JSON list of C-alpha atoms in Angstrom, two decimals:
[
{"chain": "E", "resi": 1485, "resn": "UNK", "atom": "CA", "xyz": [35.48, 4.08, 19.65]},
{"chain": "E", "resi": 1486, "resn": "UNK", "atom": "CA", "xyz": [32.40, 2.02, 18.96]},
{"chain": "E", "resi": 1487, "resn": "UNK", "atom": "CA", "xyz": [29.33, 3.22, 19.93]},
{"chain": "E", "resi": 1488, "resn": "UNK", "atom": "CA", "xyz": [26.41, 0.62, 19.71]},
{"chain": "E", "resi": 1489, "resn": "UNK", "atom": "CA", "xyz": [22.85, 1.45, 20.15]},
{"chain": "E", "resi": 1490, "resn": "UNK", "atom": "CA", "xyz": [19.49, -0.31, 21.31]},
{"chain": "E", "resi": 1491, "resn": "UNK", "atom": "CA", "xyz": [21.98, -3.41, 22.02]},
{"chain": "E", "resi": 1492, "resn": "UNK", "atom": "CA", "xyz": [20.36, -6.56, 23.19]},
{"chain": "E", "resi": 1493, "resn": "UNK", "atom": "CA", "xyz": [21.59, -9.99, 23.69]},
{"chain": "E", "resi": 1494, "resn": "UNK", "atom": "CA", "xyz": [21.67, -11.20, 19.76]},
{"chain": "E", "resi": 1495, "resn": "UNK", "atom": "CA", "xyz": [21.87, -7.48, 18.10]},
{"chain": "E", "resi": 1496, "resn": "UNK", "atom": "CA", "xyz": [22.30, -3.97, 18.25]},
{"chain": "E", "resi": 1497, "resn": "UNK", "atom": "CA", "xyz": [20.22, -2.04, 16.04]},
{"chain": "E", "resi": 1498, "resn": "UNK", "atom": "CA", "xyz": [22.65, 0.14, 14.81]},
{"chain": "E", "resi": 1499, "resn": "UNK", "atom": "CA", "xyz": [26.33, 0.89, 15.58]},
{"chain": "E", "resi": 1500, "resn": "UNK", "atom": "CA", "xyz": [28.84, 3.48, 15.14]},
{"chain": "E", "resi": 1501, "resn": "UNK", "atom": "CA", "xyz": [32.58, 3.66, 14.27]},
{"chain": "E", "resi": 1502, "resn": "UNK", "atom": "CA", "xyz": [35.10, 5.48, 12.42]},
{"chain": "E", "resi": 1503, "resn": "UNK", "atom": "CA", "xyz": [32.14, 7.88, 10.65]},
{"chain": "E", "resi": 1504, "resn": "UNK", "atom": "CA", "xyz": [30.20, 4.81, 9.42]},
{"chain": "E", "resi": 1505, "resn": "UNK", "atom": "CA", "xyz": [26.70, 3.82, 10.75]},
{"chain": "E", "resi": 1506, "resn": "UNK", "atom": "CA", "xyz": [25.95, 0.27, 10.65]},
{"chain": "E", "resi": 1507, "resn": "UNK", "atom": "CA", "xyz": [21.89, -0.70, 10.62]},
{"chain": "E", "resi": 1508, "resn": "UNK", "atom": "CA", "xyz": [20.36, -3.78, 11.05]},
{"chain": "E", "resi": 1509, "resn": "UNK", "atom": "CA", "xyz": [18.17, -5.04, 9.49]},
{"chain": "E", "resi": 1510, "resn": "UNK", "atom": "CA", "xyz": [14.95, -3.28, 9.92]},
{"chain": "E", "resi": 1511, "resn": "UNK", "atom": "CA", "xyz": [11.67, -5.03, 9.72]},
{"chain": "E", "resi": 1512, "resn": "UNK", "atom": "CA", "xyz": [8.23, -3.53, 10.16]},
{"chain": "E", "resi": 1513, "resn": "UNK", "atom": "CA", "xyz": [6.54, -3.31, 13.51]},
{"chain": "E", "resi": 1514, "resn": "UNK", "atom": "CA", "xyz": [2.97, -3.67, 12.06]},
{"chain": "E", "resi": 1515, "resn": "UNK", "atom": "CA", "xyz": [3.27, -6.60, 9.96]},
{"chain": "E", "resi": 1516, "resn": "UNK", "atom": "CA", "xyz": [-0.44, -6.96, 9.46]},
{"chain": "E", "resi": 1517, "resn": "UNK", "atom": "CA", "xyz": [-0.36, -3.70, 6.99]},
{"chain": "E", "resi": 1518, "resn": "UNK", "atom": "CA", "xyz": [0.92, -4.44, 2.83]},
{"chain": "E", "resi": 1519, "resn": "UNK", "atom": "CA", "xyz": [4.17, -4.03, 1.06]},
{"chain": "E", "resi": 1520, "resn": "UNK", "atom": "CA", "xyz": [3.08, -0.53, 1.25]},
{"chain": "E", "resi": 1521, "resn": "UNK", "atom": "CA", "xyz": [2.79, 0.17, 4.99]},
{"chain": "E", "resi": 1522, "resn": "UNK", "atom": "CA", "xyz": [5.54, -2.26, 5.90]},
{"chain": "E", "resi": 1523, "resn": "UNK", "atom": "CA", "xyz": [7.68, -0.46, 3.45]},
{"chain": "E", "resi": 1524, "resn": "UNK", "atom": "CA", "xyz": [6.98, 3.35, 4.89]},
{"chain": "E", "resi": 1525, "resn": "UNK", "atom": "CA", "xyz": [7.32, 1.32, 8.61]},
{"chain": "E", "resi": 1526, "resn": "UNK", "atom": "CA", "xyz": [10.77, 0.41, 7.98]},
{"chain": "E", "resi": 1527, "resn": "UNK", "atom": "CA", "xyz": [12.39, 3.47, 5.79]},
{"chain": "E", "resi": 1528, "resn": "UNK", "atom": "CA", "xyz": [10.38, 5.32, 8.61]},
{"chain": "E", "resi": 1529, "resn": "UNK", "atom": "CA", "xyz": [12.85, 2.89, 11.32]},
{"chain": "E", "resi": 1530, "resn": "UNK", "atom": "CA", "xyz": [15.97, 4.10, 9.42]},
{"chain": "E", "resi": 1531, "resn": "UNK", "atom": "CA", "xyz": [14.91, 7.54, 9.34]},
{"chain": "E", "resi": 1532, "resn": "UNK", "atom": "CA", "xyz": [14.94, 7.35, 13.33]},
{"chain": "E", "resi": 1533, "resn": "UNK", "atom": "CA", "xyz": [18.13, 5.69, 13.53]},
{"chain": "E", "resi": 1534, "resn": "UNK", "atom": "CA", "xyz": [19.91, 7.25, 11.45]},
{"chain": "E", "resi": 1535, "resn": "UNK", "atom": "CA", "xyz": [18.63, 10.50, 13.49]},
{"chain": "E", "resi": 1536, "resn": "UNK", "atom": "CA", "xyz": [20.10, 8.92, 16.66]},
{"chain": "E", "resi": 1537, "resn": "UNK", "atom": "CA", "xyz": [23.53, 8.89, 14.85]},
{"chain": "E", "resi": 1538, "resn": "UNK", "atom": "CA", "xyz": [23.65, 12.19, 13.95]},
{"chain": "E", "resi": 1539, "resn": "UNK", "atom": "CA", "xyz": [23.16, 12.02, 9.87]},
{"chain": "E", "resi": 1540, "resn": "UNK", "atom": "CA", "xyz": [20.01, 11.38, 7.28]},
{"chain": "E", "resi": 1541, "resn": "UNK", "atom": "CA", "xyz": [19.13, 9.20, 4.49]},
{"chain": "E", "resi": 1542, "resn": "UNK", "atom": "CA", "xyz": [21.43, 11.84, 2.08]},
{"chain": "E", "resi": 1543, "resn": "UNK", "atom": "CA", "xyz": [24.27, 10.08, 3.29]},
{"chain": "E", "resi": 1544, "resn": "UNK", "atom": "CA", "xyz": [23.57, 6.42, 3.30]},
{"chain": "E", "resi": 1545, "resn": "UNK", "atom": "CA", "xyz": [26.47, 4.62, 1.18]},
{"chain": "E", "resi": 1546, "resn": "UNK", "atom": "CA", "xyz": [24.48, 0.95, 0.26]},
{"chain": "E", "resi": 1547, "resn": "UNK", "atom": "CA", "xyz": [20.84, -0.44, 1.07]},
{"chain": "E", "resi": 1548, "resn": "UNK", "atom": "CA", "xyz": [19.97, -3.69, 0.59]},
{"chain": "E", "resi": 1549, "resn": "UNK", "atom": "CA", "xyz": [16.50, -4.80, 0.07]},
{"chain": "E", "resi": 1550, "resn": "UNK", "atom": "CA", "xyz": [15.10, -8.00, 0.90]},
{"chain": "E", "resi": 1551, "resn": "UNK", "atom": "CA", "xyz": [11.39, -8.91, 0.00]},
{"chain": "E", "resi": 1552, "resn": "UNK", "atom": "CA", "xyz": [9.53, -12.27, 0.09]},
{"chain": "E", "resi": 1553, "resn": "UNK", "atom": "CA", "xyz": [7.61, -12.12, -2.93]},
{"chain": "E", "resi": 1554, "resn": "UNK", "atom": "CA", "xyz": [8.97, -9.81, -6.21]},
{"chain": "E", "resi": 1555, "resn": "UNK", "atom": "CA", "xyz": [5.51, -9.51, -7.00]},
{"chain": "E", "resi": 1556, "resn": "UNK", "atom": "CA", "xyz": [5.61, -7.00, -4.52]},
{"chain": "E", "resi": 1557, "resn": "UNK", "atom": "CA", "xyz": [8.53, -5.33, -5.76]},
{"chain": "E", "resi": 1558, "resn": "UNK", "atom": "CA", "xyz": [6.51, -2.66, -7.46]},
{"chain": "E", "resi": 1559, "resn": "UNK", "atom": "CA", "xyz": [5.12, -1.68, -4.52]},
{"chain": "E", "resi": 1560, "resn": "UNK", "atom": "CA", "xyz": [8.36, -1.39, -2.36]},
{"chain": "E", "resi": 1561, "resn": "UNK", "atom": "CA", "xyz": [10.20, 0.88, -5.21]},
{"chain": "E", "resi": 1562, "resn": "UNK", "atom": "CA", "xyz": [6.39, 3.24, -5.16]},
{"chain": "E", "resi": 1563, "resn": "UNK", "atom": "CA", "xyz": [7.77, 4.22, -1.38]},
{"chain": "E", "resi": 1564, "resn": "UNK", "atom": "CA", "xyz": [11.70, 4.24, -2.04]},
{"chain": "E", "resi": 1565, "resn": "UNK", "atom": "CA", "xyz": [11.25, 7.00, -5.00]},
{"chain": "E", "resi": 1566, "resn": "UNK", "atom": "CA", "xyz": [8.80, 8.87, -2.79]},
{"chain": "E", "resi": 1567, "resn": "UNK", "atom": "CA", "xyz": [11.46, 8.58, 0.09]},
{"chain": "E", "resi": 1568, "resn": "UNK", "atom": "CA", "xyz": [14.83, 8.26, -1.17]},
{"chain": "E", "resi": 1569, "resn": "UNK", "atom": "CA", "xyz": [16.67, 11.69, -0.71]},
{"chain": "E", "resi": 1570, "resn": "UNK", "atom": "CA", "xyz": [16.75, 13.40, -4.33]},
{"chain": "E", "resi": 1571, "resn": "UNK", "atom": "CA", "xyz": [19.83, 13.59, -5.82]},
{"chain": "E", "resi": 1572, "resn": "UNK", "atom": "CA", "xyz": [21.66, 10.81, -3.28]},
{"chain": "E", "resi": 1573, "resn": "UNK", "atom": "CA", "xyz": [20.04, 7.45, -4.21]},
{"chain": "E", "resi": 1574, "resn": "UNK", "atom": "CA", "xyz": [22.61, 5.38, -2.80]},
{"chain": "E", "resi": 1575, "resn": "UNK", "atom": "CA", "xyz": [23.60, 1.55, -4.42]},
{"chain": "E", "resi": 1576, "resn": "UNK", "atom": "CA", "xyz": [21.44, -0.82, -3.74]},
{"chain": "E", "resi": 1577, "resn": "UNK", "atom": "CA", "xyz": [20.24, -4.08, -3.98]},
{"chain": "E", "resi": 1578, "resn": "UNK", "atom": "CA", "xyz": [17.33, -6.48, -3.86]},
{"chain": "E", "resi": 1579, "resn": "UNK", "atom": "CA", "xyz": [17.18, -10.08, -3.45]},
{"chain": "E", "resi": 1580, "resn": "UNK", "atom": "CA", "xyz": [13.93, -11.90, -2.84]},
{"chain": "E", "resi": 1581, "resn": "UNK", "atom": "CA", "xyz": [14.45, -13.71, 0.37]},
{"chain": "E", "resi": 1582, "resn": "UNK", "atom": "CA", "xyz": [12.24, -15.82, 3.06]},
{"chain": "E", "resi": 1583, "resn": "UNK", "atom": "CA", "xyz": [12.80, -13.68, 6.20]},
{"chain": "E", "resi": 1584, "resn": "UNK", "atom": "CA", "xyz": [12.25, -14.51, 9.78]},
{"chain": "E", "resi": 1585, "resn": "UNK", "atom": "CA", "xyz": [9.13, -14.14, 10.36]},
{"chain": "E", "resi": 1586, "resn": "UNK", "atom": "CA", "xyz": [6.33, -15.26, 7.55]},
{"chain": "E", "resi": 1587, "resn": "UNK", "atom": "CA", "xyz": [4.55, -11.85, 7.94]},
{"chain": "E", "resi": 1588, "resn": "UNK", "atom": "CA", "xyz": [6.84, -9.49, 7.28]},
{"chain": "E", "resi": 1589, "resn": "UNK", "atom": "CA", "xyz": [7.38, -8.80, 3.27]},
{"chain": "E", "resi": 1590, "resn": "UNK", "atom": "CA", "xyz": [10.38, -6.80, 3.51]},
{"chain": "E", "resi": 1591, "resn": "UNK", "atom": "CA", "xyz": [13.83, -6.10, 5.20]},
{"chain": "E", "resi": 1592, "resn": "UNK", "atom": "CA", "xyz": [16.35, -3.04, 4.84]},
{"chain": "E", "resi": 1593, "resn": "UNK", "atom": "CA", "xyz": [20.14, -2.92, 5.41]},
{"chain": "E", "resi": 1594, "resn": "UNK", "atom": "CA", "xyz": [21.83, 0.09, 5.37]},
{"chain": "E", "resi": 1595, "resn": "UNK", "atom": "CA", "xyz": [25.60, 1.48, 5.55]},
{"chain": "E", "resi": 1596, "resn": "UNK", "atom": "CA", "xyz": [25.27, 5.51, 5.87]},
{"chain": "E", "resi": 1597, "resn": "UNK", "atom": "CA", "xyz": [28.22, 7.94, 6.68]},
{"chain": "E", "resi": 1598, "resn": "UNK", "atom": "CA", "xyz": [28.03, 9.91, 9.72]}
]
């Protein structure tokens, strides 16, 4: 069975199958704060989500990071060590990218098992 959550007409945010959760890509709702804020925003985003689905950040599998300026890059990894689960920092990787909207500095991907 696949289960897929918050689904509208281009995306679900997140979707279930075989013991896998599947994210989108979460972006920050307050895109007027810095890498900082938008950073706790969006780890905050998969820490609901992955709620929803019934496991935690200990179990994600892969992340991938995608931020518009490696300046900022600093900045982003501050909030991943402070959040990342100790012990379980999954793979990961992190491309500097122009994302959909000009005011968001960062997007997060992540696979986590159930």
């Amino acid at each position: 069975m696949v289960q897929r959550f918050d689904v509208g007409t281009r995306l679900s945010e997140m979707t279930v199958h075989n013991g896998t959760v599947w994210l989108a890509g979460q972006v920050p709702s307050d895109a007027t704060q810095d890498m900082t804020g938008q950073a706790r925003q969006v780890l905050g985003a998969i820490d609901a989500l992955l709620a929803r689905a019934g496991t935690d950040k200990s179990k994600i599998v892969m992340a991938q990071v995608f931020v518009t300026d490696l300046a900022e890059f600093p900045a982003f990894n501050a909030v991943w060590d402070a959040w990342v689960a100790p012990g379980n920092a999954p793979p990961r990787a992190t491309v500097e990218a122009k994302l959909a909207k000009p005011e968001w500095k960062v997007e997060v991907v992540v696979t986590a098992a159930v």
